[in-house]
């Protein structure tokens, strides 16, 4: 039965948000976790762009489409806060990361943090990554059941250790840190949101302790010795008026940055690998493009020349948004597209399903990188039709680093290997947290003759 979230103020001319509450606290949680795109399409067909329901224990308004996304993400009247919304999901595990700060405090931290993502810094990160990418990709063993996700995740964590942390990790510590990041991310969508030993929430809290201990242990040396890595950059970064991060700030930002960097990059590369396996003509086009550069390692200036890779990356980000939804908490009564949203409400911009709306994208479920070509530019239908990196003040600070890393890794893979999946294979996505393949994406990986 349809119900309304809250009656609008008398004489406001606003509409009440419609929806179906369902079972209190549970509502559509299970349906959204299992089939986010199908659930979103059903809700949009029944209730339109703005609707409400229970999700993970909260009354949540879902805002479909780019018009609503722009209102929320641009946040002109400062009615939507990122920190309180994300804190409910991941706050105990990624405390005071850049995405969990708001307004003046967020701007202050972002100005300091931006010093770690200048063009000279990006060039230094790219140079530092190059040997690790070559070594990591070269070590892959061809075969008929090569799990892309698992290998890429290991590679991106190794690169994060080199480029972000500047710390040598032994196998045991690498496994411990990687496991801690996995547990911390998965804890955010726990059904049981208190520390029952053995369940997701408890494992996430334990993971946070592991990560804090790791960074605090290495921080004094990093403050003293510096370096070209992100850890050193955050230790040294300062605002125009000379303000610098405290030790606690550095640790909080490092834990969040590493999660954001290696998890989302892994998802993007895995998605691209899947579509390039399903559409070998695109794989060959990208391989020809990389071979045409005549370089075993990319320079920063080469990134813009990989135009085909750019198209495939954008289309993969459209079809499988690494961050599937962007939540905000309403801090004062406001409205979205003519609907009254009272203070205290959680609103969500569902990027995973927004990118597949037939109202905005022709043939939305089809893999078609050409839709981003200069001749077509289907993403130009609205500024927020394609927004995997978010928007407004909280737009991803590492988006250029992410693109640089994805291209650097895929370039090396294309030069060495060809990969494929059976004709009827469809990627089984686990959408209970960040979207990842349930089976690790097994492919047949063959080494190219010229790479021997």
Tab-separated table of C-alpha atoms in Angstrom:
chain	number	residue	atom	x	y	z
A	1	UNK	CA	0.000	0.000	0.000
A	2	UNK	CA	1.333	3.435	-0.979
A	3	UNK	CA	2.024	5.815	1.895
A	4	UNK	CA	3.715	9.202	2.205
A	5	UNK	CA	6.942	10.061	3.982
A	6	UNK	CA	5.676	13.279	5.617
A	7	UNK	CA	2.954	15.852	4.851
A	8	UNK	CA	4.356	18.996	3.228
A	9	UNK	CA	3.980	22.373	4.976
A	10	UNK	CA	0.597	23.998	4.363
A	11	UNK	CA	0.669	26.431	1.466
A	12	UNK	CA	4.148	25.345	0.337
A	13	UNK	CA	2.928	23.926	-2.961
A	14	UNK	CA	5.179	20.934	-2.405
A	15	UNK	CA	4.161	17.301	-2.842
A	16	UNK	CA	4.541	14.518	-0.283
A	17	UNK	CA	7.090	11.819	-1.122
A	18	UNK	CA	5.227	8.593	-2.021
A	19	UNK	CA	6.462	5.087	-1.315
A	20	UNK	CA	5.835	1.716	0.242
A	21	UNK	CA	7.284	1.323	3.700
A	22	UNK	CA	6.892	-2.437	3.950
A	23	UNK	CA	8.245	-4.101	7.070
A	24	UNK	CA	9.677	-1.370	9.365
A	25	UNK	CA	13.486	-1.148	9.367
A	26	UNK	CA	13.775	-3.893	6.724
A	27	UNK	CA	11.550	-2.660	3.905
A	28	UNK	CA	13.292	-3.084	0.548
A	29	UNK	CA	16.758	-3.837	1.982
A	30	UNK	CA	16.974	-7.432	0.786
A	31	UNK	CA	15.536	-6.623	-2.654
A	32	UNK	CA	17.976	-3.721	-3.124
A	33	UNK	CA	20.954	-5.842	-2.058
A	34	UNK	CA	20.045	-8.701	-4.385
A	35	UNK	CA	18.832	-6.767	-7.426
A	36	UNK	CA	19.507	-3.023	-7.141
A	37	UNK	CA	18.839	-2.171	-10.787
A	38	UNK	CA	15.636	-4.181	-11.083
A	39	UNK	CA	14.338	-2.849	-7.758
A	40	UNK	CA	15.112	0.740	-8.784
A	41	UNK	CA	13.341	0.322	-12.126
A	42	UNK	CA	10.252	-1.092	-10.418
A	43	UNK	CA	10.159	1.743	-7.888
A	44	UNK	CA	10.674	4.369	-10.600
A	45	UNK	CA	7.851	2.887	-12.701
A	46	UNK	CA	5.488	2.850	-9.709
A	47	UNK	CA	6.357	6.105	-7.937
A	48	UNK	CA	8.463	8.269	-10.251
A	49	UNK	CA	11.703	10.095	-9.593
A	50	UNK	CA	11.334	10.582	-5.824
A	51	UNK	CA	10.084	7.839	-3.475
A	52	UNK	CA	10.733	6.454	-0.011
A	53	UNK	CA	11.097	3.104	1.741
A	54	UNK	CA	12.926	1.450	4.619
A	55	UNK	CA	16.567	0.623	3.811
A	56	UNK	CA	19.084	-0.801	6.291
A	57	UNK	CA	17.035	0.409	9.246
A	58	UNK	CA	16.375	3.954	8.008
A	59	UNK	CA	13.555	5.781	6.239
A	60	UNK	CA	15.318	6.480	2.961
A	61	UNK	CA	14.287	8.614	0.005
A	62	UNK	CA	15.652	7.401	-3.329
A	63	UNK	CA	16.046	10.073	-6.010
A	64	UNK	CA	16.182	8.607	-9.509
A	65	UNK	CA	17.636	10.400	-12.510
A	66	UNK	CA	20.217	13.113	-13.167
A	67	UNK	CA	17.938	16.067	-12.382
A	68	UNK	CA	17.542	14.986	-8.773
A	69	UNK	CA	21.193	13.958	-8.578
A	70	UNK	CA	22.216	17.498	-9.491
A	71	UNK	CA	20.012	19.026	-6.782
A	72	UNK	CA	21.481	16.782	-4.100
A	73	UNK	CA	25.130	16.639	-5.146
A	74	UNK	CA	25.526	20.332	-6.020
A	75	UNK	CA	23.698	21.141	-2.751
A	76	UNK	CA	23.241	24.852	-3.355
A	77	UNK	CA	21.271	25.494	-0.158
A	78	UNK	CA	23.513	23.259	2.005
A	79	UNK	CA	20.612	21.039	3.009
A	80	UNK	CA	22.383	17.736	2.325
A	81	UNK	CA	25.284	16.477	4.460
A	82	UNK	CA	27.547	13.653	3.338
A	83	UNK	CA	29.204	12.870	6.669
A	84	UNK	CA	26.197	11.852	8.802
A	85	UNK	CA	24.837	9.684	5.972
A	86	UNK	CA	28.081	7.853	5.253
A	87	UNK	CA	28.856	7.613	8.957
A	88	UNK	CA	25.802	5.426	9.463
A	89	UNK	CA	27.175	2.949	6.926
A	90	UNK	CA	30.955	3.156	7.272
A	91	UNK	CA	31.723	5.732	9.991
A	92	UNK	CA	33.114	3.306	12.568
A	93	UNK	CA	35.466	1.838	9.964
A	94	UNK	CA	36.475	4.919	7.931
A	95	UNK	CA	36.167	7.586	10.593
A	96	UNK	CA	36.643	11.168	9.358
A	97	UNK	CA	37.715	10.246	5.860
A	98	UNK	CA	37.345	13.124	3.398
A	99	UNK	CA	33.904	11.900	2.283
A	100	UNK	CA	32.674	11.948	5.890
A	101	UNK	CA	33.351	15.652	6.409
A	102	UNK	CA	31.065	18.532	5.428
A	103	UNK	CA	30.868	22.213	4.630
A	104	UNK	CA	33.727	24.394	5.970
A	105	UNK	CA	35.584	21.531	7.649
A	106	UNK	CA	35.414	19.462	4.458
A	107	UNK	CA	36.631	22.399	2.365
A	108	UNK	CA	39.523	23.005	4.772
A	109	UNK	CA	40.659	19.367	4.658
A	110	UNK	CA	40.160	19.138	0.904
A	111	UNK	CA	42.359	22.202	0.296
A	112	UNK	CA	45.186	20.595	2.227
A	113	UNK	CA	44.633	17.167	0.684
A	114	UNK	CA	44.588	18.618	-2.831
A	115	UNK	CA	48.338	19.192	-2.487
A	116	UNK	CA	48.746	15.416	-2.684
A	117	UNK	CA	47.017	15.295	-6.086
A	118	UNK	CA	48.733	18.061	-8.058
A	119	UNK	CA	50.033	17.277	-11.550
A	120	UNK	CA	53.668	16.941	-10.377
A	121	UNK	CA	52.520	14.553	-7.651
A	122	UNK	CA	50.486	12.510	-10.155
A	123	UNK	CA	53.525	12.238	-12.427
A	124	UNK	CA	55.618	11.063	-9.484
A	125	UNK	CA	52.984	8.471	-8.538
A	126	UNK	CA	52.868	7.220	-12.119
A	127	UNK	CA	56.644	6.852	-12.279
A	128	UNK	CA	56.640	5.062	-8.934
A	129	UNK	CA	53.888	2.671	-10.064
A	130	UNK	CA	55.485	1.633	-13.333
A	131	UNK	CA	57.965	-1.037	-12.096
A	132	UNK	CA	55.376	-2.607	-9.781
A	133	UNK	CA	52.799	-2.822	-12.558
A	134	UNK	CA	55.257	-4.518	-14.927
A	135	UNK	CA	56.428	-6.934	-12.253
A	136	UNK	CA	52.905	-7.727	-11.056
A	137	UNK	CA	51.341	-8.262	-14.483
A	138	UNK	CA	54.328	-10.225	-15.801
A	139	UNK	CA	53.983	-12.671	-12.898
A	140	UNK	CA	50.441	-13.687	-13.879
A	141	UNK	CA	50.216	-17.326	-14.907
A	142	UNK	CA	48.108	-18.000	-18.030
A	143	UNK	CA	45.449	-20.658	-17.825
A	144	UNK	CA	41.817	-21.560	-18.245
A	145	UNK	CA	40.478	-20.307	-14.905
A	146	UNK	CA	42.443	-17.136	-14.202
A	147	UNK	CA	40.465	-15.052	-11.694
A	148	UNK	CA	40.759	-11.448	-12.799
A	149	UNK	CA	39.262	-9.813	-9.728
A	150	UNK	CA	41.526	-11.614	-7.279
A	151	UNK	CA	44.697	-10.864	-9.233
A	152	UNK	CA	43.820	-7.235	-9.923
A	153	UNK	CA	42.883	-6.639	-6.286
A	154	UNK	CA	46.227	-8.034	-5.161
A	155	UNK	CA	48.045	-5.881	-7.722
A	156	UNK	CA	46.241	-2.661	-6.764
A	157	UNK	CA	46.909	-3.284	-3.080
A	158	UNK	CA	50.594	-3.883	-3.835
A	159	UNK	CA	50.680	-0.638	-5.815
A	160	UNK	CA	48.894	1.179	-3.012
A	161	UNK	CA	51.557	-0.066	-0.612
A	162	UNK	CA	54.280	1.300	-2.918
A	163	UNK	CA	52.715	4.503	-4.192
A	164	UNK	CA	50.367	5.490	-1.391
A	165	UNK	CA	52.243	4.171	1.633
A	166	UNK	CA	55.850	3.920	0.458
A	167	UNK	CA	56.233	0.943	2.787
A	168	UNK	CA	57.660	-2.507	2.097
A	169	UNK	CA	55.119	-5.179	3.001
A	170	UNK	CA	55.903	-8.826	3.620
A	171	UNK	CA	53.454	-11.448	2.415
A	172	UNK	CA	51.880	-11.914	5.844
A	173	UNK	CA	51.418	-8.197	6.490
A	174	UNK	CA	50.122	-7.616	2.967
A	175	UNK	CA	47.494	-10.308	3.488
A	176	UNK	CA	46.596	-8.854	6.886
A	177	UNK	CA	46.159	-5.309	5.547
A	178	UNK	CA	44.211	-6.477	2.488
A	179	UNK	CA	41.922	-8.596	4.656
A	180	UNK	CA	41.324	-5.632	6.949
A	181	UNK	CA	40.246	-3.420	4.039
A	182	UNK	CA	37.871	-6.116	2.767
A	183	UNK	CA	36.285	-6.540	6.202
A	184	UNK	CA	35.978	-2.788	6.747
A	185	UNK	CA	34.226	-2.212	3.410
A	186	UNK	CA	31.828	-5.133	3.773
A	187	UNK	CA	30.859	-4.092	7.302
A	188	UNK	CA	29.094	-0.999	5.968
A	189	UNK	CA	26.125	-3.002	4.676
A	190	UNK	CA	25.804	-5.355	7.626
A	191	UNK	CA	22.238	-6.308	8.533
A	192	UNK	CA	23.211	-6.687	12.208
A	193	UNK	CA	24.727	-3.306	13.069
A	194	UNK	CA	26.325	-4.018	16.431
A	195	UNK	CA	29.415	-6.064	17.318
A	196	UNK	CA	28.350	-9.701	17.405
A	197	UNK	CA	31.586	-11.755	17.187
A	198	UNK	CA	31.962	-13.391	13.792
A	199	UNK	CA	29.509	-11.119	11.972
A	200	UNK	CA	30.320	-8.318	9.512
A	201	UNK	CA	30.035	-5.376	11.917
A	202	UNK	CA	32.356	-6.939	14.487
A	203	UNK	CA	34.904	-7.897	11.812
A	204	UNK	CA	34.822	-4.319	10.510
A	205	UNK	CA	35.611	-2.890	13.947
A	206	UNK	CA	38.513	-5.304	14.343
A	207	UNK	CA	39.734	-4.353	10.863
A	208	UNK	CA	39.771	-0.668	11.782
A	209	UNK	CA	42.070	-1.440	14.716
A	210	UNK	CA	44.441	-3.328	12.426
A	211	UNK	CA	44.619	-0.412	9.970
A	212	UNK	CA	45.109	2.226	12.676
A	213	UNK	CA	47.921	0.249	14.272
A	214	UNK	CA	49.624	-0.153	10.899
A	215	UNK	CA	49.591	3.548	9.982
A	216	UNK	CA	50.449	4.898	13.425
A	217	UNK	CA	53.425	2.514	13.531
A	218	UNK	CA	54.830	3.887	10.250
A	219	UNK	CA	53.865	7.540	10.715
A	220	UNK	CA	56.913	8.841	12.705
A	221	UNK	CA	59.355	7.646	10.043
A	222	UNK	CA	57.182	9.094	7.295
A	223	UNK	CA	57.055	12.482	9.041
A	224	UNK	CA	60.841	12.365	9.409
A	225	UNK	CA	61.950	11.028	6.028
A	226	UNK	CA	59.286	12.223	3.561
A	227	UNK	CA	59.060	10.714	0.073
A	228	UNK	CA	57.076	10.734	-3.167
A	229	UNK	CA	54.193	8.608	-1.843
A	230	UNK	CA	50.744	9.779	-0.704
A	231	UNK	CA	51.522	9.033	2.949
A	232	UNK	CA	54.478	11.427	2.832
A	233	UNK	CA	52.473	13.959	0.824
A	234	UNK	CA	49.725	14.084	3.460
A	235	UNK	CA	52.308	14.410	6.214
A	236	UNK	CA	53.863	17.405	4.431
A	237	UNK	CA	50.775	19.001	2.856
A	238	UNK	CA	49.648	22.369	4.163
A	239	UNK	CA	47.067	24.993	3.309
A	240	UNK	CA	47.907	28.465	1.984
A	241	UNK	CA	47.908	29.772	5.548
A	242	UNK	CA	50.293	27.063	6.734
A	243	UNK	CA	47.894	24.662	8.443
A	244	UNK	CA	48.846	20.978	8.340
A	245	UNK	CA	47.175	17.684	9.181
A	246	UNK	CA	47.510	16.207	12.660
A	247	UNK	CA	48.714	12.613	13.038
A	248	UNK	CA	45.096	11.562	13.542
A	249	UNK	CA	44.048	13.393	10.359
A	250	UNK	CA	46.784	11.681	8.340
A	251	UNK	CA	45.800	8.214	9.578
A	252	UNK	CA	42.088	8.821	8.950
A	253	UNK	CA	42.704	10.110	5.422
A	254	UNK	CA	45.150	7.316	4.577
A	255	UNK	CA	42.729	4.574	5.620
A	256	UNK	CA	39.950	6.126	3.581
A	257	UNK	CA	42.140	6.931	0.561
A	258	UNK	CA	43.526	3.411	0.336
A	259	UNK	CA	40.050	1.903	0.488
A	260	UNK	CA	38.753	4.316	-2.154
A	261	UNK	CA	41.782	3.826	-4.394
A	262	UNK	CA	42.332	0.116	-4.495
A	263	UNK	CA	38.717	-1.063	-4.167
A	264	UNK	CA	37.169	1.190	-6.799
A	265	UNK	CA	40.099	0.763	-9.202
A	266	UNK	CA	39.850	-3.006	-8.839
A	267	UNK	CA	36.135	-2.917	-9.663
A	268	UNK	CA	36.727	-0.670	-12.694
A	269	UNK	CA	39.521	-2.841	-14.106
A	270	UNK	CA	37.523	-6.021	-13.498
A	271	UNK	CA	34.487	-4.556	-15.276
A	272	UNK	CA	36.633	-3.474	-18.223
A	273	UNK	CA	38.259	-6.919	-18.397
A	274	UNK	CA	34.824	-8.549	-18.447
A	275	UNK	CA	33.493	-6.424	-21.291
A	276	UNK	CA	36.730	-6.745	-23.258
A	277	UNK	CA	36.422	-10.527	-22.926
A	278	UNK	CA	32.782	-10.449	-24.057
A	279	UNK	CA	33.539	-8.079	-26.935
A	280	UNK	CA	36.912	-9.168	-28.344
A	281	UNK	CA	36.735	-6.621	-31.169
A	282	UNK	CA	37.133	-3.901	-28.544
A	283	UNK	CA	39.952	-5.813	-26.878
A	284	UNK	CA	41.812	-5.943	-30.205
A	285	UNK	CA	41.170	-2.258	-30.840
A	286	UNK	CA	42.651	-1.334	-27.470
A	287	UNK	CA	45.602	-3.681	-27.953
A	288	UNK	CA	46.366	-2.096	-31.340
A	289	UNK	CA	46.162	1.313	-29.691
A	290	UNK	CA	48.662	0.326	-27.001
A	291	UNK	CA	51.008	-1.346	-29.498
A	292	UNK	CA	50.908	1.774	-31.684
A	293	UNK	CA	52.489	3.801	-28.884
A	294	UNK	CA	55.603	1.640	-29.200
A	295	UNK	CA	56.311	1.877	-25.488
A	296	UNK	CA	56.591	-0.798	-22.842
A	297	UNK	CA	55.685	1.740	-20.142
A	298	UNK	CA	53.363	4.714	-20.425
A	299	UNK	CA	54.458	8.278	-19.821
A	300	UNK	CA	52.031	10.750	-18.283
A	301	UNK	CA	51.720	12.465	-21.672
A	302	UNK	CA	50.563	9.192	-23.294
A	303	UNK	CA	47.361	8.924	-21.262
A	304	UNK	CA	45.318	11.179	-23.527
A	305	UNK	CA	46.363	9.186	-26.611
A	306	UNK	CA	44.535	6.066	-25.376
A	307	UNK	CA	41.170	7.244	-26.660
A	308	UNK	CA	39.640	3.798	-27.135
A	309	UNK	CA	40.616	2.812	-23.615
A	310	UNK	CA	38.973	5.980	-22.376
A	311	UNK	CA	35.702	5.058	-24.112
A	312	UNK	CA	35.724	1.539	-22.646
A	313	UNK	CA	36.526	2.847	-19.176
A	314	UNK	CA	33.656	5.337	-19.281
A	315	UNK	CA	31.181	2.740	-20.520
A	316	UNK	CA	32.319	0.233	-17.891
A	317	UNK	CA	31.908	2.883	-15.191
A	318	UNK	CA	28.418	3.558	-16.525
A	319	UNK	CA	27.341	-0.081	-16.506
A	320	UNK	CA	28.973	-0.974	-13.166
A	321	UNK	CA	29.440	2.116	-11.008
A	322	UNK	CA	32.078	1.177	-8.383
A	323	UNK	CA	30.273	3.295	-5.777
A	324	UNK	CA	26.696	2.173	-6.428
A	325	UNK	CA	24.902	4.819	-4.348
A	326	UNK	CA	25.636	8.196	-2.781
A	327	UNK	CA	23.759	8.863	0.480
A	328	UNK	CA	23.155	12.240	2.109
A	329	UNK	CA	21.397	13.294	5.309
A	330	UNK	CA	18.949	16.203	5.148
A	331	UNK	CA	20.025	18.737	7.791
A	332	UNK	CA	17.122	21.147	7.285
A	333	UNK	CA	13.714	20.940	5.637
A	334	UNK	CA	14.165	21.151	1.878
A	335	UNK	CA	12.684	20.022	-1.417
A	336	UNK	CA	13.805	17.930	-4.382
A	337	UNK	CA	11.992	18.222	-7.717
A	338	UNK	CA	8.932	19.641	-5.978
A	339	UNK	CA	8.797	17.055	-3.171
A	340	UNK	CA	9.016	17.968	0.511
A	341	UNK	CA	11.964	16.313	2.295
A	342	UNK	CA	11.974	16.888	6.073
A	343	UNK	CA	15.146	17.340	8.121
A	344	UNK	CA	16.628	14.101	9.387
A	345	UNK	CA	15.765	12.105	6.266
A	346	UNK	CA	18.383	10.024	4.446
A	347	UNK	CA	18.352	10.545	0.679
A	348	UNK	CA	20.187	8.336	-1.793
A	349	UNK	CA	21.356	8.967	-5.357
A	350	UNK	CA	21.544	5.441	-6.871
A	351	UNK	CA	24.358	5.750	-9.398
A	352	UNK	CA	24.277	2.058	-10.354
A	353	UNK	CA	20.689	2.300	-11.611
A	354	UNK	CA	20.753	5.977	-12.671
A	355	UNK	CA	23.365	5.075	-15.274
A	356	UNK	CA	20.956	2.566	-16.788
A	357	UNK	CA	17.794	4.653	-17.082
A	358	UNK	CA	16.097	4.272	-20.458
A	359	UNK	CA	14.780	7.836	-20.170
A	360	UNK	CA	18.352	9.089	-20.494
A	361	UNK	CA	20.361	6.332	-22.178
A	362	UNK	CA	19.437	4.557	-25.455
A	363	UNK	CA	19.591	0.770	-25.015
A	364	UNK	CA	20.865	1.288	-21.440
A	365	UNK	CA	21.953	-2.295	-20.679
A	366	UNK	CA	24.054	-2.664	-23.831
A	367	UNK	CA	27.837	-2.325	-23.777
A	368	UNK	CA	28.443	0.445	-26.308
A	369	UNK	CA	31.607	2.515	-25.674
A	370	UNK	CA	30.872	4.514	-28.833
A	371	UNK	CA	28.146	6.336	-26.958
A	372	UNK	CA	30.938	8.438	-25.384
A	373	UNK	CA	32.630	9.211	-28.726
A	374	UNK	CA	32.876	12.853	-29.881
A	375	UNK	CA	30.264	12.171	-32.568
A	376	UNK	CA	27.652	10.894	-30.105
A	377	UNK	CA	28.396	12.032	-26.531
A	378	UNK	CA	25.207	10.551	-25.125
A	379	UNK	CA	26.415	11.532	-21.659
A	380	UNK	CA	25.887	15.181	-22.607
A	381	UNK	CA	22.110	14.737	-22.348
A	382	UNK	CA	22.509	15.995	-18.762
A	383	UNK	CA	25.511	17.027	-16.688
A	384	UNK	CA	24.696	14.336	-14.116
A	385	UNK	CA	23.568	11.555	-16.457
A	386	UNK	CA	27.047	10.034	-16.066
A	387	UNK	CA	28.609	10.765	-12.701
A	388	UNK	CA	30.509	7.772	-11.288
A	389	UNK	CA	32.797	10.139	-9.378
A	390	UNK	CA	29.927	12.022	-7.758
A	391	UNK	CA	29.679	15.784	-8.051
A	392	UNK	CA	29.691	19.092	-6.241
A	393	UNK	CA	32.010	19.705	-3.303
A	394	UNK	CA	32.442	15.959	-2.688
A	395	UNK	CA	33.435	14.989	-6.220
A	396	UNK	CA	36.126	12.321	-5.975
A	397	UNK	CA	39.464	13.985	-5.260
A	398	UNK	CA	41.372	11.024	-6.723
A	399	UNK	CA	39.518	10.664	-10.033
A	400	UNK	CA	42.535	11.602	-12.173
A	401	UNK	CA	44.784	9.266	-10.223
A	402	UNK	CA	42.237	6.484	-10.732
A	403	UNK	CA	42.142	6.967	-14.507
A	404	UNK	CA	45.925	7.082	-14.665
A	405	UNK	CA	46.259	3.838	-12.702
A	406	UNK	CA	43.591	2.004	-14.713
A	407	UNK	CA	45.210	2.929	-18.019
A	408	UNK	CA	48.726	2.118	-16.814
A	409	UNK	CA	47.704	-1.370	-15.685
A	410	UNK	CA	45.482	-2.224	-18.650
A	411	UNK	CA	48.193	-1.100	-21.082
A	412	UNK	CA	50.577	-3.689	-19.622
A	413	UNK	CA	47.927	-6.423	-19.665
A	414	UNK	CA	47.055	-5.743	-23.318
A	415	UNK	CA	50.723	-5.942	-24.351
A	416	UNK	CA	51.138	-9.370	-22.742
A	417	UNK	CA	47.861	-11.267	-22.798
A	418	UNK	CA	44.647	-12.057	-24.609
A	419	UNK	CA	41.688	-13.211	-22.500
A	420	UNK	CA	38.205	-14.605	-23.123
A	421	UNK	CA	35.093	-16.022	-21.456
A	422	UNK	CA	32.587	-18.602	-22.755
A	423	UNK	CA	29.977	-17.127	-25.083
A	424	UNK	CA	27.078	-17.474	-22.646
A	425	UNK	CA	28.958	-16.302	-19.577
A	426	UNK	CA	27.379	-13.388	-17.696
A	427	UNK	CA	29.195	-11.683	-14.820
A	428	UNK	CA	27.466	-12.609	-11.529
A	429	UNK	CA	27.656	-9.443	-9.438
A	430	UNK	CA	27.622	-9.412	-5.652
A	431	UNK	CA	25.869	-6.123	-4.839
A	432	UNK	CA	25.646	-6.499	-1.067
A	433	UNK	CA	28.512	-4.003	-0.800
A	434	UNK	CA	30.607	-2.448	-3.571
A	435	UNK	CA	29.798	-4.438	-6.746
A	436	UNK	CA	32.202	-7.305	-7.315
A	437	UNK	CA	32.032	-10.654	-9.151
A	438	UNK	CA	30.812	-13.545	-7.019
A	439	UNK	CA	33.100	-15.900	-8.926
A	440	UNK	CA	36.157	-13.637	-9.201
A	441	UNK	CA	35.643	-13.370	-13.020
A	442	UNK	CA	37.374	-16.530	-14.311
A	443	UNK	CA	38.786	-16.041	-17.816
A	444	UNK	CA	41.008	-17.990	-20.175
A	445	UNK	CA	44.257	-16.044	-20.137
A	446	UNK	CA	46.763	-16.608	-22.953
A	447	UNK	CA	50.169	-15.013	-23.298
A	448	UNK	CA	50.804	-13.226	-26.573
A	449	UNK	CA	53.753	-14.553	-28.572
A	450	UNK	CA	55.416	-11.171	-28.993
A	451	UNK	CA	55.432	-10.613	-25.207
A	452	UNK	CA	57.741	-13.571	-24.545
